[in-house]
GROMACS .gro file of C-alpha atoms in nm:
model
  260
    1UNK     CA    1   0.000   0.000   0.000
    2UNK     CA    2   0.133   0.344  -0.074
    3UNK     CA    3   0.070   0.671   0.068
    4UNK     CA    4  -0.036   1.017  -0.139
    5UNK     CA    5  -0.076   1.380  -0.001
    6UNK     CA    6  -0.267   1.614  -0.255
    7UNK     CA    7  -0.222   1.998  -0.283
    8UNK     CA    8  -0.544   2.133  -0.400
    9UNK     CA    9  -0.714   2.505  -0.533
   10UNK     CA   10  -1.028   2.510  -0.640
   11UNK     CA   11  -1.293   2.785  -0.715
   12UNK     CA   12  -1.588   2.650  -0.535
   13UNK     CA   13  -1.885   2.858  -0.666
   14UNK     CA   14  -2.031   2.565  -0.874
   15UNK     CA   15  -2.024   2.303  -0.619
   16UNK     CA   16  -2.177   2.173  -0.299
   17UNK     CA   17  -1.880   2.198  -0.109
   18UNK     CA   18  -1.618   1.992  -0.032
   19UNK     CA   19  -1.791   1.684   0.133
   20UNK     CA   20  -1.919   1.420  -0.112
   21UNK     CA   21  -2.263   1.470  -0.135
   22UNK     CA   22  -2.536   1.201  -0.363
   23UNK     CA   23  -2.611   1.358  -0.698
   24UNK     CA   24  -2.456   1.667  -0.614
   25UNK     CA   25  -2.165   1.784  -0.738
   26UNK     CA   26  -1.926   1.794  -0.450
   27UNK     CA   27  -1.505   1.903  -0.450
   28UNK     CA   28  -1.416   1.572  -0.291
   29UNK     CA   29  -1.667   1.396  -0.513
   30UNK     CA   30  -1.515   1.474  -0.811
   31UNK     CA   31  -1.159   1.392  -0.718
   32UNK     CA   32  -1.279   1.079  -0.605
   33UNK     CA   33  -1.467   0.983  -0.903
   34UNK     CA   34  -1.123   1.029  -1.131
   35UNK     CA   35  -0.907   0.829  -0.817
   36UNK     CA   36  -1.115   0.568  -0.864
   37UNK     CA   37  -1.112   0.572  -1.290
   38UNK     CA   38  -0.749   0.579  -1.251
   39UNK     CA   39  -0.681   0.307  -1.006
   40UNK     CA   40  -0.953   0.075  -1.058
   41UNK     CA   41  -0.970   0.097  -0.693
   42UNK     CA   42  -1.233   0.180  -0.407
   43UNK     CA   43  -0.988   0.526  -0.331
   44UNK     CA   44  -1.105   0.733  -0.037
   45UNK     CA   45  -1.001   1.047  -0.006
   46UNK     CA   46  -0.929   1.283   0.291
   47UNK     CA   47  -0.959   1.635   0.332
   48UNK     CA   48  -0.805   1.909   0.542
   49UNK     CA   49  -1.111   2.086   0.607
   50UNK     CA   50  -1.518   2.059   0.514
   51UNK     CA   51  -1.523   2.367   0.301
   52UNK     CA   52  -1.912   2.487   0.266
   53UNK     CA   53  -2.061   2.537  -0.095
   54UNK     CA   54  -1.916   2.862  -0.280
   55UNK     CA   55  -1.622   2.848  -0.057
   56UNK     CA   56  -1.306   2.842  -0.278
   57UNK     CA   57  -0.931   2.695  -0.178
   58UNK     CA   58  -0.557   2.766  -0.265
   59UNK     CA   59  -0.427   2.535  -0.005
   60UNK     CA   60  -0.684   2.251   0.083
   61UNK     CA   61  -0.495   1.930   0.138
   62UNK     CA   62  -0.605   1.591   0.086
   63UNK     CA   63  -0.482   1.213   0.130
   64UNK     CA   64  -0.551   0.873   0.008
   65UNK     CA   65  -0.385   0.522  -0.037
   66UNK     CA   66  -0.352   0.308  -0.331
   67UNK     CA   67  -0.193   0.009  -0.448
   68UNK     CA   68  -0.122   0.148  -0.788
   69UNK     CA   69   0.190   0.146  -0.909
   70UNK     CA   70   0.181   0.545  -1.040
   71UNK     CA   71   0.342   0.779  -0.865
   72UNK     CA   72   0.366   1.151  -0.761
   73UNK     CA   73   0.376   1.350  -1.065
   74UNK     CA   74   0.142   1.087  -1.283
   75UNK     CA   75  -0.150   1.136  -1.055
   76UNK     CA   76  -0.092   1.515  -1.080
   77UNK     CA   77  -0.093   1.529  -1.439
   78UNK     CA   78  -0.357   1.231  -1.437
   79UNK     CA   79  -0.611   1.434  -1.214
   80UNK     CA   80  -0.554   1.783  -1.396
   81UNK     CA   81  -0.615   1.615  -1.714
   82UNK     CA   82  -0.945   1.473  -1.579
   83UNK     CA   83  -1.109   1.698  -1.392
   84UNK     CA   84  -1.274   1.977  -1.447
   85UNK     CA   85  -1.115   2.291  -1.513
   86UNK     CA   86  -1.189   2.455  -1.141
   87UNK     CA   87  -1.028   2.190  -0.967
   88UNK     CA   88  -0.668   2.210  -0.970
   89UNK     CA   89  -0.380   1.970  -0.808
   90UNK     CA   90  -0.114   2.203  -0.775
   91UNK     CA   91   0.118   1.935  -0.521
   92UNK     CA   92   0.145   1.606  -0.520
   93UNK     CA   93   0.384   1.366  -0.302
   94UNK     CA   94   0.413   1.048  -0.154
   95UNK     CA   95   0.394   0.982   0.216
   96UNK     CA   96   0.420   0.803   0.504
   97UNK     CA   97   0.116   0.557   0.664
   98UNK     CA   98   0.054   0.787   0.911
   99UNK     CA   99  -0.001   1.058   0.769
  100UNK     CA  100  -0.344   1.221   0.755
  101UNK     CA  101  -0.476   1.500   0.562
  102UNK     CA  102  -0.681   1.641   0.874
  103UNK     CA  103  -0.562   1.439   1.179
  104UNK     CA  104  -0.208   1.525   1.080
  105UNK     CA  105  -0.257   1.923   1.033
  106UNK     CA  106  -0.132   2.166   1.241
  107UNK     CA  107  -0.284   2.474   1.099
  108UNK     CA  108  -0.527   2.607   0.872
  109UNK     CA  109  -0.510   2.983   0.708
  110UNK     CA  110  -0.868   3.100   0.537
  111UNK     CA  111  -0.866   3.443   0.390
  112UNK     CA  112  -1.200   3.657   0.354
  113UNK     CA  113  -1.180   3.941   0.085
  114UNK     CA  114  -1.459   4.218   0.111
  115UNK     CA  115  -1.454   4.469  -0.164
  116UNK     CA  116  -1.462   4.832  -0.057
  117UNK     CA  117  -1.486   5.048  -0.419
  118UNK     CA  118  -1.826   5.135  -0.582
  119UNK     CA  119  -1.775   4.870  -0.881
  120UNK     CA  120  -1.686   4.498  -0.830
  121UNK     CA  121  -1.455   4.439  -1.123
  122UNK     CA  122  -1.598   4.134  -1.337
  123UNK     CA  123  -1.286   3.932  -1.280
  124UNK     CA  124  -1.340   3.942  -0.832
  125UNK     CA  125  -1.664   3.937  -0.806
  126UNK     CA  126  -1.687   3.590  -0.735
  127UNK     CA  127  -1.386   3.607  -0.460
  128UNK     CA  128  -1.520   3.883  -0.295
  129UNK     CA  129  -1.851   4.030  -0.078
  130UNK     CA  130  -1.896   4.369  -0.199
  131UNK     CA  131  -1.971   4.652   0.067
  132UNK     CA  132  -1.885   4.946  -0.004
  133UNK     CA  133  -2.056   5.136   0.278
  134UNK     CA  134  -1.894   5.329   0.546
  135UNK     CA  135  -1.683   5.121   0.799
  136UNK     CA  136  -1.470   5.138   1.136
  137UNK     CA  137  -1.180   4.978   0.981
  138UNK     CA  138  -0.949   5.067   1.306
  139UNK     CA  139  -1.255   4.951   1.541
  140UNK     CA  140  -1.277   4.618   1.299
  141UNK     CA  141  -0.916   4.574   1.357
  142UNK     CA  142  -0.886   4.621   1.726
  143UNK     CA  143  -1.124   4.330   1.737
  144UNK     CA  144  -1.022   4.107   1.486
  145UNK     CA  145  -0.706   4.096   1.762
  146UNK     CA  146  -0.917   4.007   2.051
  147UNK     CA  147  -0.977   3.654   1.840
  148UNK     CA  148  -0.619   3.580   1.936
  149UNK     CA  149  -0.543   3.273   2.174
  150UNK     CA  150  -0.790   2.959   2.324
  151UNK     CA  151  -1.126   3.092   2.371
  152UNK     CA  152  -1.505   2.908   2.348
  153UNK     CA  153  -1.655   2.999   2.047
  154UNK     CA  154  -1.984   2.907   2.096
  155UNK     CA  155  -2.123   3.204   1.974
  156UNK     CA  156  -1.912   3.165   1.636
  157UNK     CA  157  -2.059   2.875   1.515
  158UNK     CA  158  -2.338   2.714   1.328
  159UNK     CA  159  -2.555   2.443   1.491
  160UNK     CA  160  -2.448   2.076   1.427
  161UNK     CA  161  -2.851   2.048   1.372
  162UNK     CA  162  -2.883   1.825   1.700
  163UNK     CA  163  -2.928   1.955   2.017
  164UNK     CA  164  -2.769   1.625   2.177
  165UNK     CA  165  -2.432   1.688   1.961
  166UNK     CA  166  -2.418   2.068   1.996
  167UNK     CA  167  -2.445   2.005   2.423
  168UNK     CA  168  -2.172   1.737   2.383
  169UNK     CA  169  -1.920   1.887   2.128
  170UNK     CA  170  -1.594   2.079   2.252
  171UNK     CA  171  -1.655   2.475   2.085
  172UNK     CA  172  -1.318   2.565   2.227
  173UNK     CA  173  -1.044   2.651   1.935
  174UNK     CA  174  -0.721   2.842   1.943
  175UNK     CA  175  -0.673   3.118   1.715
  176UNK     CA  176  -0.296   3.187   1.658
  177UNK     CA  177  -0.317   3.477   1.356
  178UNK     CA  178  -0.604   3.724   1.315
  179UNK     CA  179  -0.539   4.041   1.113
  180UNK     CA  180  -0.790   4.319   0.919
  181UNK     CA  181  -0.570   4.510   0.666
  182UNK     CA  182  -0.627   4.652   0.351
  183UNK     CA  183  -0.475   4.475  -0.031
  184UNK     CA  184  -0.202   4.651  -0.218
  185UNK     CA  185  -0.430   4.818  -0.439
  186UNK     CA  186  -0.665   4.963  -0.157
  187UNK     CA  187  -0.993   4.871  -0.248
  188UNK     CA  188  -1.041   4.520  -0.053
  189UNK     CA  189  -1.012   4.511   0.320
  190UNK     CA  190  -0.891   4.163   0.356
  191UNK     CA  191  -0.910   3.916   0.669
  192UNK     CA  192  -0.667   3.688   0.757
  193UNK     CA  193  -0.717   3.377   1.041
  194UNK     CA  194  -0.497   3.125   1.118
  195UNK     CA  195  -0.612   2.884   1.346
  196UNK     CA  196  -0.532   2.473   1.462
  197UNK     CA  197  -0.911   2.447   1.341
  198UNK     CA  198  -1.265   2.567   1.342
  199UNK     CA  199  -1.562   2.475   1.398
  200UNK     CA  200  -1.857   2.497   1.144
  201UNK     CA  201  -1.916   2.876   0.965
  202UNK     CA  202  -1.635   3.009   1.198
  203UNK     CA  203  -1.503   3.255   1.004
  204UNK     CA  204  -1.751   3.353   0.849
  205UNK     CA  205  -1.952   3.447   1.172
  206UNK     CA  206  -1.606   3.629   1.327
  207UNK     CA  207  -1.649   3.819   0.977
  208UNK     CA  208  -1.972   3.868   1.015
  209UNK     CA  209  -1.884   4.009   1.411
  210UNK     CA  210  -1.625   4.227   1.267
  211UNK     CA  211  -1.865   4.389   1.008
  212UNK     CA  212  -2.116   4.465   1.262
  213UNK     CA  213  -1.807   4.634   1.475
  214UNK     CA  214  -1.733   4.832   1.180
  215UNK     CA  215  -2.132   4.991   1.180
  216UNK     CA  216  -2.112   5.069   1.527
  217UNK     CA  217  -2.385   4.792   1.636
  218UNK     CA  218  -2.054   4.627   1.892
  219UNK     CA  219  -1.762   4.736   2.029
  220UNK     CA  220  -1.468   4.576   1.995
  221UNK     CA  221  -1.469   4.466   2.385
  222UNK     CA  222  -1.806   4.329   2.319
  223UNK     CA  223  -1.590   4.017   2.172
  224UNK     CA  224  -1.542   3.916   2.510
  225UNK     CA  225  -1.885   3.900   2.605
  226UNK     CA  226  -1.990   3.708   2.293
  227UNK     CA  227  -1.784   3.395   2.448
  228UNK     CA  228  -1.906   3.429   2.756
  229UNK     CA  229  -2.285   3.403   2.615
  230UNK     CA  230  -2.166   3.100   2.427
  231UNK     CA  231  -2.538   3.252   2.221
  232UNK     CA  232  -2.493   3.270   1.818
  233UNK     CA  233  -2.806   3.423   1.802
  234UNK     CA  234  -2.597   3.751   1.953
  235UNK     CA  235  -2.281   3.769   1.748
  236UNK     CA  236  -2.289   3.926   1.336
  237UNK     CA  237  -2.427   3.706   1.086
  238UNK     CA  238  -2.271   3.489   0.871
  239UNK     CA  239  -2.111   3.635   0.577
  240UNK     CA  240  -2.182   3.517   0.211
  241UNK     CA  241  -1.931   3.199   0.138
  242UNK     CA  242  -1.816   3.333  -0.180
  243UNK     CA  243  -1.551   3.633   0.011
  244UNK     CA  244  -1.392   3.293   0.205
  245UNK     CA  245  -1.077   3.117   0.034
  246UNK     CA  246  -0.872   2.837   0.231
  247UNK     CA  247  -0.539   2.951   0.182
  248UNK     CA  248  -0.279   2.702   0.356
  249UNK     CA  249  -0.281   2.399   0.559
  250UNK     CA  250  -0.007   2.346   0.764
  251UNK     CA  251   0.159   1.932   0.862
  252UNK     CA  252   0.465   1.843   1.005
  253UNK     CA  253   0.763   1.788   0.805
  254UNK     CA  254   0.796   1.433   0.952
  255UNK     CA  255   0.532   1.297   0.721
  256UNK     CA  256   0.803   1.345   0.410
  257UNK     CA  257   0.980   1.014   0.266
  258UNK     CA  258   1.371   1.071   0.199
  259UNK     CA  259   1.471   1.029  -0.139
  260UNK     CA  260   1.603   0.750  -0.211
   0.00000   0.00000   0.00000
């Protein structure tokens, strides 16, 4: 049995996500459906991170195991030749057995792009929640920073859709990176997290948080008091998926097989 770590980008506005989904079409579903052409085999593959529908990636990673005899660079150029033109495999390399796409990562970076001019350019707007209405950018800032370090982020996140599973789940993440700047060109104010992991809409909720900061409805110390209500119902709403782009996950260097 051999061992394969995928690097994957993909603009996700025409599927249902990552997760493999029946008779929808799905990031992981896809990749799966051309393993499995390739190798003649059952493949199963692993992501990273459940990215939602319209939610795009530079950096997802996945993993699988075969017994076919291809390696690295054949899958790569297998896969790109096979699957459809917004799904990209822009890494691939053999591993070790014990390495696992999620179970192995150490960090994940997502990236949420909000457009600031009067005029989405026709190339963006699918990257990119427009808003171009007047903003706190310093107040937005002050609390994207209070996101920093272990905290319960109950208020953050979506409902698993039981009641049983959203009393017994852990909503306590570390956030290692969170920064509000603007892009080169000035008219996107960009967000930045980097996190071990999140739960379900995460960032997208924090965005959310941060936008209703930047109209005056919070305060920036009102972050503090969101996880102490562990109450979604009283943090921002959850942004749009289409401004949200997983840049980079982050593994170990141990995983790596020497050359031989």
């Amino acid at each position: 049995m051999r061992y394969f770590k995928l690097t994957i980008a993909y603009d996700g506005t025409d599927f249902h996500g990552w997760q493999m989904q029946t008779d929808k079409p799905t990031i992981q579903g896809e990749i799966v459906n051309v393993l499995r052409r390739i190798t003649q085999e059952n493949v199963q593959l692993h992501g990273a991170g459940r990215t939602d529908a319209g939610v795009h990636a530079l950096g997802q990673v996945g993993s699988f195991r075969t017994q076919s005899a291809l390696g690295a660079g054949e899958f790569q150029r297998a896969l790109n030749a096979l699957l459809p033109a917004a799904i990209r495999i822009v890494g691939a390399e053999e591993v070790g057995p014990e390495f696992h796409a999620r179970w192995s990562s150490l960090a994940k970076t997502y990236r949420y792009r909000l457009y600031r001019g009067k005029v989405v350019p026709p190339a963006v707007w699918r990257y990119v929640l427009h808003y171009p209405f007047p903003l706190d950018e310093e107040a937005m800032r002050m609390a994207a920073s209070r996101f920093v370090g272990p905290h319960d982020f109950a208020s953050f996140a979506a409902s698993t859709g039981s009641e049983d599973d959203d009393k017994e789940r852990s909503t306590v993440r570390e956030i290692y990176a969170s920064d509000l700047a603007r892009s080169e060109d000035g008219e996107e104010l960009v967000y930045t997290v980097r996190g071990r992991s999140f739960l379900r809409y995460m960032v997208r909720k924090m965005v959310g948080t941060l936008l209703d900061v930047g109209r005056g409805k919070l305060a920036p110390a009102d972050i503090e008091s969101l996880y102490a209500l562990k109450d979604r119902s009283k943090s921002g709403p959850t942004v749009p998926p289409q401004g949200l782009c997983m840049v980079r996950v982050e593994h170990a260097e141990a995983y790596r097989i020497p050359p031989s």
